[in-house]
PDB file of C-alpha atoms in Angstrom:
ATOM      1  CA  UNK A   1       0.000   0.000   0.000  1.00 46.00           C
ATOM      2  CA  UNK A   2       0.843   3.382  -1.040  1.00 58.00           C
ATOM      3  CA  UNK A   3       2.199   5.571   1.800  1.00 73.00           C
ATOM      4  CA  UNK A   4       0.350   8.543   2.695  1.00 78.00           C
ATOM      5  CA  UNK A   5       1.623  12.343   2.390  1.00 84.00           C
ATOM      6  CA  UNK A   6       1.819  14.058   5.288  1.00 89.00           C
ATOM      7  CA  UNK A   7      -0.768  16.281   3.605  1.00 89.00           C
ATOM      8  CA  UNK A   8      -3.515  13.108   3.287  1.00 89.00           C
ATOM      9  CA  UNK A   9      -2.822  12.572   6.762  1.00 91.00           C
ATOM     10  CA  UNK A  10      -3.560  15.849   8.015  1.00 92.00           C
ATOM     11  CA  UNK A  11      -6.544  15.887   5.514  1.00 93.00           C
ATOM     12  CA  UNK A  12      -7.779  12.293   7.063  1.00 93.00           C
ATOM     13  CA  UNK A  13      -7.085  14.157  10.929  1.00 94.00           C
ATOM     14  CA  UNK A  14      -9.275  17.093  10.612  1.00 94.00           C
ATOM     15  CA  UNK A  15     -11.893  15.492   9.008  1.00 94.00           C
ATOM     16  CA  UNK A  16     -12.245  13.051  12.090  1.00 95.00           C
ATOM     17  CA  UNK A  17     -11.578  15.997  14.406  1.00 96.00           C
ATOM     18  CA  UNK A  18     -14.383  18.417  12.949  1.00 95.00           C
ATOM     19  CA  UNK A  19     -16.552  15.067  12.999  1.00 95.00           C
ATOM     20  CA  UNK A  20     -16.546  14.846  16.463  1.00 95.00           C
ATOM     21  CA  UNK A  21     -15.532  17.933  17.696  1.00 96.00           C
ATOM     22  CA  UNK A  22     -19.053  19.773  16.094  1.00 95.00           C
ATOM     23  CA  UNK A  23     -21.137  16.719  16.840  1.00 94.00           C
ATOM     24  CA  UNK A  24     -20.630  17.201  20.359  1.00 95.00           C
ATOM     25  CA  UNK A  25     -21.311  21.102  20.024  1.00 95.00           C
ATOM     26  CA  UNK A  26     -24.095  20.241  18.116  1.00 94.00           C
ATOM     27  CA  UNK A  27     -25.504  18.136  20.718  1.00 93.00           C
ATOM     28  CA  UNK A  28     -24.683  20.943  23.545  1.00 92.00           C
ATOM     29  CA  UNK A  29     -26.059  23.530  21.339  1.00 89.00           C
ATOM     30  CA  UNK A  30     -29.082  21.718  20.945  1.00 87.00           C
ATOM     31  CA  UNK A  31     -30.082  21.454  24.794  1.00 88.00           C
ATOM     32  CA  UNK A  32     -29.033  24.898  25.432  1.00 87.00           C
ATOM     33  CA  UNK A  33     -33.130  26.667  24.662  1.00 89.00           C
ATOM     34  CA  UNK A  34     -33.256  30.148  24.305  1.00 90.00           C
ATOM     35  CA  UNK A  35     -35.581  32.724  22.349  1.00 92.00           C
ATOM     36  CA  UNK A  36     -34.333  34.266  19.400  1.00 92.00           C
ATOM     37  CA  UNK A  37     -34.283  38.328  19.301  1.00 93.00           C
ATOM     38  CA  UNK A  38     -32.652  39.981  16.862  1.00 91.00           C
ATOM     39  CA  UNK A  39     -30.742  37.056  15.177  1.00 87.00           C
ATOM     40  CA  UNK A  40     -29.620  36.296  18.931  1.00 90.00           C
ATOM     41  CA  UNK A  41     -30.163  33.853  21.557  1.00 92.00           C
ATOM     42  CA  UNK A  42     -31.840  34.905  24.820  1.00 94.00           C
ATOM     43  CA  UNK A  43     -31.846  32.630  28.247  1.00 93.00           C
ATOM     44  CA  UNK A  44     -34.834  32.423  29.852  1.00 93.00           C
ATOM     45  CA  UNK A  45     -35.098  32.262  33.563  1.00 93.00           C
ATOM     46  CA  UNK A  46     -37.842  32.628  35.590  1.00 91.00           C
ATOM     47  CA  UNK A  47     -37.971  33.948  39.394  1.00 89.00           C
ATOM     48  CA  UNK A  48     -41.145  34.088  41.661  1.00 86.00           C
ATOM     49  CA  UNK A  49     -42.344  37.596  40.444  1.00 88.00           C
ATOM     50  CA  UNK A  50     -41.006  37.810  36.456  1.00 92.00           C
ATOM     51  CA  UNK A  51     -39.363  36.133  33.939  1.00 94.00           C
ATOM     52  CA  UNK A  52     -35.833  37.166  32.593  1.00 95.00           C
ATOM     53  CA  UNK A  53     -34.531  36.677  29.005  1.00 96.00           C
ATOM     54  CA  UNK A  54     -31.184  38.527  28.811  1.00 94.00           C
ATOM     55  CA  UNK A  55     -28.023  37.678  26.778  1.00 93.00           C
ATOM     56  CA  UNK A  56     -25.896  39.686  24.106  1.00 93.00           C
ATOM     57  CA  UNK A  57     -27.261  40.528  21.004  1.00 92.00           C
ATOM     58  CA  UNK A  58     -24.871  42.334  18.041  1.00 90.00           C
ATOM     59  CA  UNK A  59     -22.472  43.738  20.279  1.00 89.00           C
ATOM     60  CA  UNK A  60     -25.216  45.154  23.521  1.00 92.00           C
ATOM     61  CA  UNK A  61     -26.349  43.487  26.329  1.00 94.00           C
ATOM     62  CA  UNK A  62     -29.893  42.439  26.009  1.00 95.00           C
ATOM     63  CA  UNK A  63     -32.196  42.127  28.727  1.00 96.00           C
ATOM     64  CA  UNK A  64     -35.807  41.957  28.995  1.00 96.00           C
ATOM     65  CA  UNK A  65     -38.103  41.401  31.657  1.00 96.00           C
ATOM     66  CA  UNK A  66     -41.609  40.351  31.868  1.00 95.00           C
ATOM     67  CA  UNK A  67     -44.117  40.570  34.732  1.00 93.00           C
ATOM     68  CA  UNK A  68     -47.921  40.619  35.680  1.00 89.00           C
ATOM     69  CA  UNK A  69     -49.390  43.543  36.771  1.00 83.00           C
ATOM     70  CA  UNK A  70     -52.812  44.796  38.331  1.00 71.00           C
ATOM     71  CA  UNK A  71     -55.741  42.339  38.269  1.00 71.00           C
ATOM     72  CA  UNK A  72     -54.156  39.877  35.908  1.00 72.00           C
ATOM     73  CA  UNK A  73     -55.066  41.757  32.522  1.00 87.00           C
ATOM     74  CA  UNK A  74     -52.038  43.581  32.132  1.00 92.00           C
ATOM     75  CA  UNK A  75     -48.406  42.274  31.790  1.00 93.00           C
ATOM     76  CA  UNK A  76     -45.217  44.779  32.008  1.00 94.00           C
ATOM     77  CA  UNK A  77     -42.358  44.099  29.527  1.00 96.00           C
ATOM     78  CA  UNK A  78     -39.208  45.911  29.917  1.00 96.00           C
ATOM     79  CA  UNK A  79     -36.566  46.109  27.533  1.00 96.00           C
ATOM     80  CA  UNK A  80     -32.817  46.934  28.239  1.00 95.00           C
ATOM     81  CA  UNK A  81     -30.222  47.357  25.388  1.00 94.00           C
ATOM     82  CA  UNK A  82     -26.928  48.101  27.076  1.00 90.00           C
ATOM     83  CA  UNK A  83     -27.302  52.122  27.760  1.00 89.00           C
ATOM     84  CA  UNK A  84     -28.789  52.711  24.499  1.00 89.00           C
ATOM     85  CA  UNK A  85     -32.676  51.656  24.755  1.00 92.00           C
ATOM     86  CA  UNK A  86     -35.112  51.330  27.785  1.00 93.00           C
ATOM     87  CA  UNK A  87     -38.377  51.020  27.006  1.00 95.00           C
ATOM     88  CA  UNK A  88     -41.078  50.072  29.540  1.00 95.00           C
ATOM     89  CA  UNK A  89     -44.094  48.378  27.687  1.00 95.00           C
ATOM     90  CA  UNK A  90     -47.450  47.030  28.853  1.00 95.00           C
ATOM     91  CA  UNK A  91     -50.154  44.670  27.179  1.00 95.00           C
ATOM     92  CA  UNK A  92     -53.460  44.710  28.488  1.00 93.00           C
ATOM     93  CA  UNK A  93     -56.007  42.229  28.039  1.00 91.00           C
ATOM     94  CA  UNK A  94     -59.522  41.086  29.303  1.00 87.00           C
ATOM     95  CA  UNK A  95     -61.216  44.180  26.894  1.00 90.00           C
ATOM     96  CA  UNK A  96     -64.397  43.913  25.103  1.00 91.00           C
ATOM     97  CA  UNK A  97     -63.793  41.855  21.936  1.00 90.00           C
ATOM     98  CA  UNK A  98     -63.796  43.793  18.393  1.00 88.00           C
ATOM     99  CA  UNK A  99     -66.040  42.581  15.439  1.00 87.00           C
ATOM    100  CA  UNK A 100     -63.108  41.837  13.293  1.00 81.00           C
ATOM    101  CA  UNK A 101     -64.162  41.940   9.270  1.00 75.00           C
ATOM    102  CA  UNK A 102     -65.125  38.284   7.910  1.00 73.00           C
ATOM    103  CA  UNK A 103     -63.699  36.620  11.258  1.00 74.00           C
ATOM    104  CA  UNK A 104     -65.844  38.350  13.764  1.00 81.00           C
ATOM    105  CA  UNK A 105     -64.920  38.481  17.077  1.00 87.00           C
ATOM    106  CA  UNK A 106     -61.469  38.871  17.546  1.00 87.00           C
ATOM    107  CA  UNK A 107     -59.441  39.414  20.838  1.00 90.00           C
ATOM    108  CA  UNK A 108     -59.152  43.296  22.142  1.00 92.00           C
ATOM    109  CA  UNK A 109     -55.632  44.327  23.290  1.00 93.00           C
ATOM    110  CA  UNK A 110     -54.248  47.474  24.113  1.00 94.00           C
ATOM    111  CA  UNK A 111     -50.215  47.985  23.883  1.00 95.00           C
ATOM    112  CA  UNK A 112     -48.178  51.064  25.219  1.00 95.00           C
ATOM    113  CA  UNK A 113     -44.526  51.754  25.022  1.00 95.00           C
ATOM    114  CA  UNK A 114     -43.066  54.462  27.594  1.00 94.00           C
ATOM    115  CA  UNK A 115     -46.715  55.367  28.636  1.00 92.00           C
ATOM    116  CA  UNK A 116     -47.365  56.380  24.912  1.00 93.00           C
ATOM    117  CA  UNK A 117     -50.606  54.485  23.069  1.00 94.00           C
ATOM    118  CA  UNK A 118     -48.662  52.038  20.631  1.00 92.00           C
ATOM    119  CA  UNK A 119     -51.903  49.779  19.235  1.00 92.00           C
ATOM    120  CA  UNK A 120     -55.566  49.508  20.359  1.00 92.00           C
ATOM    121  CA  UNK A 121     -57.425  47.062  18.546  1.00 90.00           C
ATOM    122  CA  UNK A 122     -58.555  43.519  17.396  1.00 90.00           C
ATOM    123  CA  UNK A 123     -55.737  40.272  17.048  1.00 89.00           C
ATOM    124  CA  UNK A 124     -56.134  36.817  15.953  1.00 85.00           C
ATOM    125  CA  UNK A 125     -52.989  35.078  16.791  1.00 78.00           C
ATOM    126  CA  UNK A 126     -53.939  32.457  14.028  1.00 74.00           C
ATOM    127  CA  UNK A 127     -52.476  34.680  11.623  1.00 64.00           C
ATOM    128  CA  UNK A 128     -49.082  36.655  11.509  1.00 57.00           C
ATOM    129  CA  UNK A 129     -50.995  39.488  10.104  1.00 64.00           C
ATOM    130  CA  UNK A 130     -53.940  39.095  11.876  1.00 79.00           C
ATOM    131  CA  UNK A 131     -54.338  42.467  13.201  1.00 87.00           C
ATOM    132  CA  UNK A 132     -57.476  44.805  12.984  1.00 88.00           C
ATOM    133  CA  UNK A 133     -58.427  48.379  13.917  1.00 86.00           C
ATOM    134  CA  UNK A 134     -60.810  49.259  16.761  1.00 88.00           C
ATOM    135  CA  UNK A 135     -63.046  49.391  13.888  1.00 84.00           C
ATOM    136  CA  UNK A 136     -62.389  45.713  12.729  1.00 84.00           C
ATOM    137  CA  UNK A 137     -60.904  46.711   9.714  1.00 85.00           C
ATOM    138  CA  UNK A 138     -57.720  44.408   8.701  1.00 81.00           C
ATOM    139  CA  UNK A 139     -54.667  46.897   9.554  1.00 77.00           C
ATOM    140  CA  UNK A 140     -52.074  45.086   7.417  1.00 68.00           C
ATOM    141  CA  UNK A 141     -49.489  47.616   8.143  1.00 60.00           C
ATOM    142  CA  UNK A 142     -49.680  47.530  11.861  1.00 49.00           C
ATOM    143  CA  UNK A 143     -46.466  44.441  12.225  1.00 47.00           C
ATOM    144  CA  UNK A 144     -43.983  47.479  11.832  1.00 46.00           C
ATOM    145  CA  UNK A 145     -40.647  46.464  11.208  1.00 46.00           C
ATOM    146  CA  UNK A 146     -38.993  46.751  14.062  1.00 49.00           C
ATOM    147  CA  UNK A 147     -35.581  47.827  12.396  1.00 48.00           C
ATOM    148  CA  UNK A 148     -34.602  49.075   8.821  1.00 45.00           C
ATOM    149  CA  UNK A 149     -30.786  50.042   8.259  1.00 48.00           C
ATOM    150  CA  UNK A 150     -27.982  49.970   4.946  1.00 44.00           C
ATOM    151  CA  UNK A 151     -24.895  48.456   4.950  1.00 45.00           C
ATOM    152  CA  UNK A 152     -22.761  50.090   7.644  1.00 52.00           C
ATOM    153  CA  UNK A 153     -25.072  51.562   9.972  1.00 66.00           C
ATOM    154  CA  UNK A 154     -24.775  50.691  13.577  1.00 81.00           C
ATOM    155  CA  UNK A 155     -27.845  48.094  14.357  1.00 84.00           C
ATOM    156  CA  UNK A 156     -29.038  49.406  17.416  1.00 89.00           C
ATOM    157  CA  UNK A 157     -29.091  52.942  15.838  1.00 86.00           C
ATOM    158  CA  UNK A 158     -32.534  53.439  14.621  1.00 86.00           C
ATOM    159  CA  UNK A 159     -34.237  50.232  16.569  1.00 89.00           C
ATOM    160  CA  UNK A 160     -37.434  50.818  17.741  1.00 90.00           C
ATOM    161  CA  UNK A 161     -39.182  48.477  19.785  1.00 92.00           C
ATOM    162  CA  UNK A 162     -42.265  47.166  18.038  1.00 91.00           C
ATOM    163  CA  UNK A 163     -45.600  46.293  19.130  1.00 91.00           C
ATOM    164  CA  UNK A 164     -45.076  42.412  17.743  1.00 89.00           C
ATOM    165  CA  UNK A 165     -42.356  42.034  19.532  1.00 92.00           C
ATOM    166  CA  UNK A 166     -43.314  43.694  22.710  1.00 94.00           C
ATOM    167  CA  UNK A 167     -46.836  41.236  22.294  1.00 92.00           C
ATOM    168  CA  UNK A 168     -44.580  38.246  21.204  1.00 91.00           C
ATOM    169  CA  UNK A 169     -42.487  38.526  25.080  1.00 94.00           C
ATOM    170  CA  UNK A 170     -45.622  39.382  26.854  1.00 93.00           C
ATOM    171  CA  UNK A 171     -47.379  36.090  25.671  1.00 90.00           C
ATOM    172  CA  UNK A 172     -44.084  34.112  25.819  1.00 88.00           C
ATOM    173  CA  UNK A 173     -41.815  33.359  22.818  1.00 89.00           C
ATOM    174  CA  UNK A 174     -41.374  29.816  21.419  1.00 88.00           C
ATOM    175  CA  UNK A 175     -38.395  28.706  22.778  1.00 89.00           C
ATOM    176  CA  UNK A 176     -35.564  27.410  20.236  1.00 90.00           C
ATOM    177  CA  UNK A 177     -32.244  26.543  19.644  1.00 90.00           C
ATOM    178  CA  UNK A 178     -29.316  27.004  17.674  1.00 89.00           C
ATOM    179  CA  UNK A 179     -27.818  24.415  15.807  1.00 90.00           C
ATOM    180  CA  UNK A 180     -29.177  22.682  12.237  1.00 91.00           C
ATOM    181  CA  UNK A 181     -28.651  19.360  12.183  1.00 92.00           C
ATOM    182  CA  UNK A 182     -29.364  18.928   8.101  1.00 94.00           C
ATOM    183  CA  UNK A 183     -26.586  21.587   7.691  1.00 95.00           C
ATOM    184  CA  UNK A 184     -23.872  19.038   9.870  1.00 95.00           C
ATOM    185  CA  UNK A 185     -25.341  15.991   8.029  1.00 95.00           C
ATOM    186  CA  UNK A 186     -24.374  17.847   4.693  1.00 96.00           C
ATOM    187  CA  UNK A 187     -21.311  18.334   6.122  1.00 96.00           C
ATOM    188  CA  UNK A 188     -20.615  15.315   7.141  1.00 96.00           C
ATOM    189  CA  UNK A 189     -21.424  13.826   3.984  1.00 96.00           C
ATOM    190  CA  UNK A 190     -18.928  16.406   2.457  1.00 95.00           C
ATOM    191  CA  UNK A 191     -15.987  15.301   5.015  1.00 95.00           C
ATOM    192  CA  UNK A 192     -16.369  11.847   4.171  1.00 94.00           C
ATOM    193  CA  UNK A 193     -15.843  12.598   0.679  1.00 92.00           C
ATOM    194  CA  UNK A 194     -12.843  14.680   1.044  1.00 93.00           C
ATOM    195  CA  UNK A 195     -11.336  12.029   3.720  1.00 92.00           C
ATOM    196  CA  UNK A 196     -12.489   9.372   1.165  1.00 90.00           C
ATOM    197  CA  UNK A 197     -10.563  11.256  -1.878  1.00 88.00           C
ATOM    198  CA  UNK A 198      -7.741  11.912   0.424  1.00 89.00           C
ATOM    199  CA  UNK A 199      -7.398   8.324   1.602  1.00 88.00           C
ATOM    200  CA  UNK A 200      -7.814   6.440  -1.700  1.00 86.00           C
ATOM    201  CA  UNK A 201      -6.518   9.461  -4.100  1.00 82.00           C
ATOM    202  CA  UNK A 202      -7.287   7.400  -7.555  1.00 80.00           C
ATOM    203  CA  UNK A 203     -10.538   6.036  -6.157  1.00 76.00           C
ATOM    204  CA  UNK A 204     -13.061   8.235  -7.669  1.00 73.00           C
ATOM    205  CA  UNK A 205     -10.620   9.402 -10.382  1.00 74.00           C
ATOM    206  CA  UNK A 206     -11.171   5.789 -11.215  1.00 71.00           C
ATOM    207  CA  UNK A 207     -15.200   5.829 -10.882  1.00 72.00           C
ATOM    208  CA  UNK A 208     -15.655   8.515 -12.898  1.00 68.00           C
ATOM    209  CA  UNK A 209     -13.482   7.301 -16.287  1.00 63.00           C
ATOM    210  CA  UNK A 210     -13.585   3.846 -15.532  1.00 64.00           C
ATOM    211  CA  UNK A 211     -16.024   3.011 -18.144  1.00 66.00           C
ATOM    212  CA  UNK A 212     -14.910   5.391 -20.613  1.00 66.00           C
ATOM    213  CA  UNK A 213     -10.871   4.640 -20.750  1.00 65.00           C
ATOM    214  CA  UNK A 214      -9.289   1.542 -20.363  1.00 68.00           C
ATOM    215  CA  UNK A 215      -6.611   1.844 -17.351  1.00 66.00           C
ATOM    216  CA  UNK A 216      -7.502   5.630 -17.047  1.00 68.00           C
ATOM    217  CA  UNK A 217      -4.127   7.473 -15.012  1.00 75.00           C
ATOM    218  CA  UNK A 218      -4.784  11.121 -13.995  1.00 75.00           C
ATOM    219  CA  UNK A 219      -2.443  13.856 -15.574  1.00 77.00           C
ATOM    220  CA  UNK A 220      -0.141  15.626 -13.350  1.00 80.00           C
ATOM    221  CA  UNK A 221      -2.818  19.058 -13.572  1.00 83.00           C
ATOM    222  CA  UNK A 222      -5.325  16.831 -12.435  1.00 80.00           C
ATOM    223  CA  UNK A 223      -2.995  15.764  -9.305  1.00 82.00           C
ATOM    224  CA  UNK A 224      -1.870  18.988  -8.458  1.00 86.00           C
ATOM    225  CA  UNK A 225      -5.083  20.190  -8.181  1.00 86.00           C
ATOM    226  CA  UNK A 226      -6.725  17.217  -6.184  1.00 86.00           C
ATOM    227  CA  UNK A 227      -3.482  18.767  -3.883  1.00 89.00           C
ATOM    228  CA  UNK A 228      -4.583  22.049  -4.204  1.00 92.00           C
ATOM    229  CA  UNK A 229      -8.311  21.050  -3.242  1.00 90.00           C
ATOM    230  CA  UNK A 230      -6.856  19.382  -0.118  1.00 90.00           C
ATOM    231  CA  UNK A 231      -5.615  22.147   1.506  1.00 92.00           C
ATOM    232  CA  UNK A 232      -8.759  24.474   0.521  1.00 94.00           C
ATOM    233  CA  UNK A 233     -11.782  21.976   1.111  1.00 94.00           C
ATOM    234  CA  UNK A 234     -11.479  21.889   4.807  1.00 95.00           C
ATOM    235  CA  UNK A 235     -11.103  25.333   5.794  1.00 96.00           C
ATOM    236  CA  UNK A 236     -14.699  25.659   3.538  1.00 96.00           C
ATOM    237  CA  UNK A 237     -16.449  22.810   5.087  1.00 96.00           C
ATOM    238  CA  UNK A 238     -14.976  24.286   8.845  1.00 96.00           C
ATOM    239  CA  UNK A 239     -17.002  27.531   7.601  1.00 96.00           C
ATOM    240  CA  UNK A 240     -20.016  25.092   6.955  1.00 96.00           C
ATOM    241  CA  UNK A 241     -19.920  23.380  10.497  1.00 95.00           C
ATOM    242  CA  UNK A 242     -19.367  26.846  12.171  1.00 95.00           C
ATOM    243  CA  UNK A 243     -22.980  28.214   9.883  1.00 94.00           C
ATOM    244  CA  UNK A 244     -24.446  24.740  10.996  1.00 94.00           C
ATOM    245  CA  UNK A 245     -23.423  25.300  14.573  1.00 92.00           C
ATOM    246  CA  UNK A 246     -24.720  28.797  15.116  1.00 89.00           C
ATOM    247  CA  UNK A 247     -28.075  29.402  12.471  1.00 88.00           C
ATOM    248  CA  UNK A 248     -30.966  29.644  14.016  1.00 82.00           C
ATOM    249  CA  UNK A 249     -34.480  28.260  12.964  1.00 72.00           C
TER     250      UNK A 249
END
């Protein structure tokens, strides 16, 4: 048998190692729930009188809290952004229900954001866009965008603090993690197939002119860049197990 370059070998190493290595953080990853703000990953924790998300999102330290209030109708959300953003929200609930347009009645809530009337009107959490004036009338426009920048602009900038969002914490975001496990199987299908081509280096050279040539031998281009692909393959399929690792649903 052929002796292996210390190049295969390395090649055959940090396939195994990236193998293991991001199937246990996969694992990890996948036990660790949070609730996704912002394209980040808040912990939840819960004490007798609130309940805490708070992690760091883009650079700030997130954290927002969440508490009943009154006679049970109204729930208190609080968002912290490092120094940059405090806004002190409220839902309330428990309202005479609005005659929503071919749904009828819909659920009546009222949302403020730093004592300032955000929304008053109908919702039907069956549908993302579900909400409707005090009126009834479908208000398609009322999920603002929470944030809008270009290229280049600090995030936290122009963020406002929407009423979706503000609605979404009150009620109690789905809980998720990071971590996609079709994106590690595709790269693991990819790192056997490099570790495969480094291991047997003719093998799919063979497969692939074996029933067009007889006794096919590659040409010292194709060689030098199977070489060349070994050294650049596994820094792109790291990339792919780092995007796997961190992407959330």
């Amino acid at each position: 048998m052929e002796e292996r370059s210390k190049l295969q070998k390395a090649v055959l190493i940090s396939m195994a190692a990236m193998v293991v290595l991001f199937g246990v953080l996969m694992v990890a990853a996948r036990f660790q729930k949070g609730v996704e703000f912002e394209g980040g990953l808040l912990r939840r924790t819960e004490t007798e009188e609130s309940v805490i998300y708070n992690g760091k999102v883009r650079g700030e330290q997130v954290e927002i809290t969440v508490r009943a209030a009154g006679s049970g109708n109204l729930t208190e959300v609080d968002f912290r952004i490092g120094n940059r953003i405090q806004d002190d929200c409220t839902l309330e609930t428990g309202l005479p229900p609005i005659q929503a347009e071919q749904l009828g009645p819909v659920e009546h809530i009222r949302i403020t954001k730093n004592d300032i009337l955000l929304f008053e009107g109908g919702y039907d959490p069956e549908y993302g866009m579900g909400w409707y004036d005090l009126d009834g009338n479908w208000d398609p426009f009322t999920m603002s965008v929470s944030y809008s920048s270009t290229a280049g602009d600090d995030y936290w900038e122009h963020y406002e603090t929407d009423r979706g969002t503000i609605l979404s914490f009150a009620r109690g975001p789905q809980l998720v993690s990071r971590g996609s496990w079709e994106l590690y199987f595709a790269m693991l299908l990819l790192s056997a197939l490099l570790a495969l081509d480094a291991a047997f280096p003719l093998v799919i050279f063979h497969w692939q002119h074996m029933c067009d040539v007889k006794d096919p031998e590659p040409s010292d281009f194709y060689l030098g860049m199977q070489r060349a692909g070994w050294c650049v393959y596994p820094f792109l399929i790291l990339i792919g197990y780092i995007i796997a690792l961190r992407v959330l649903p």
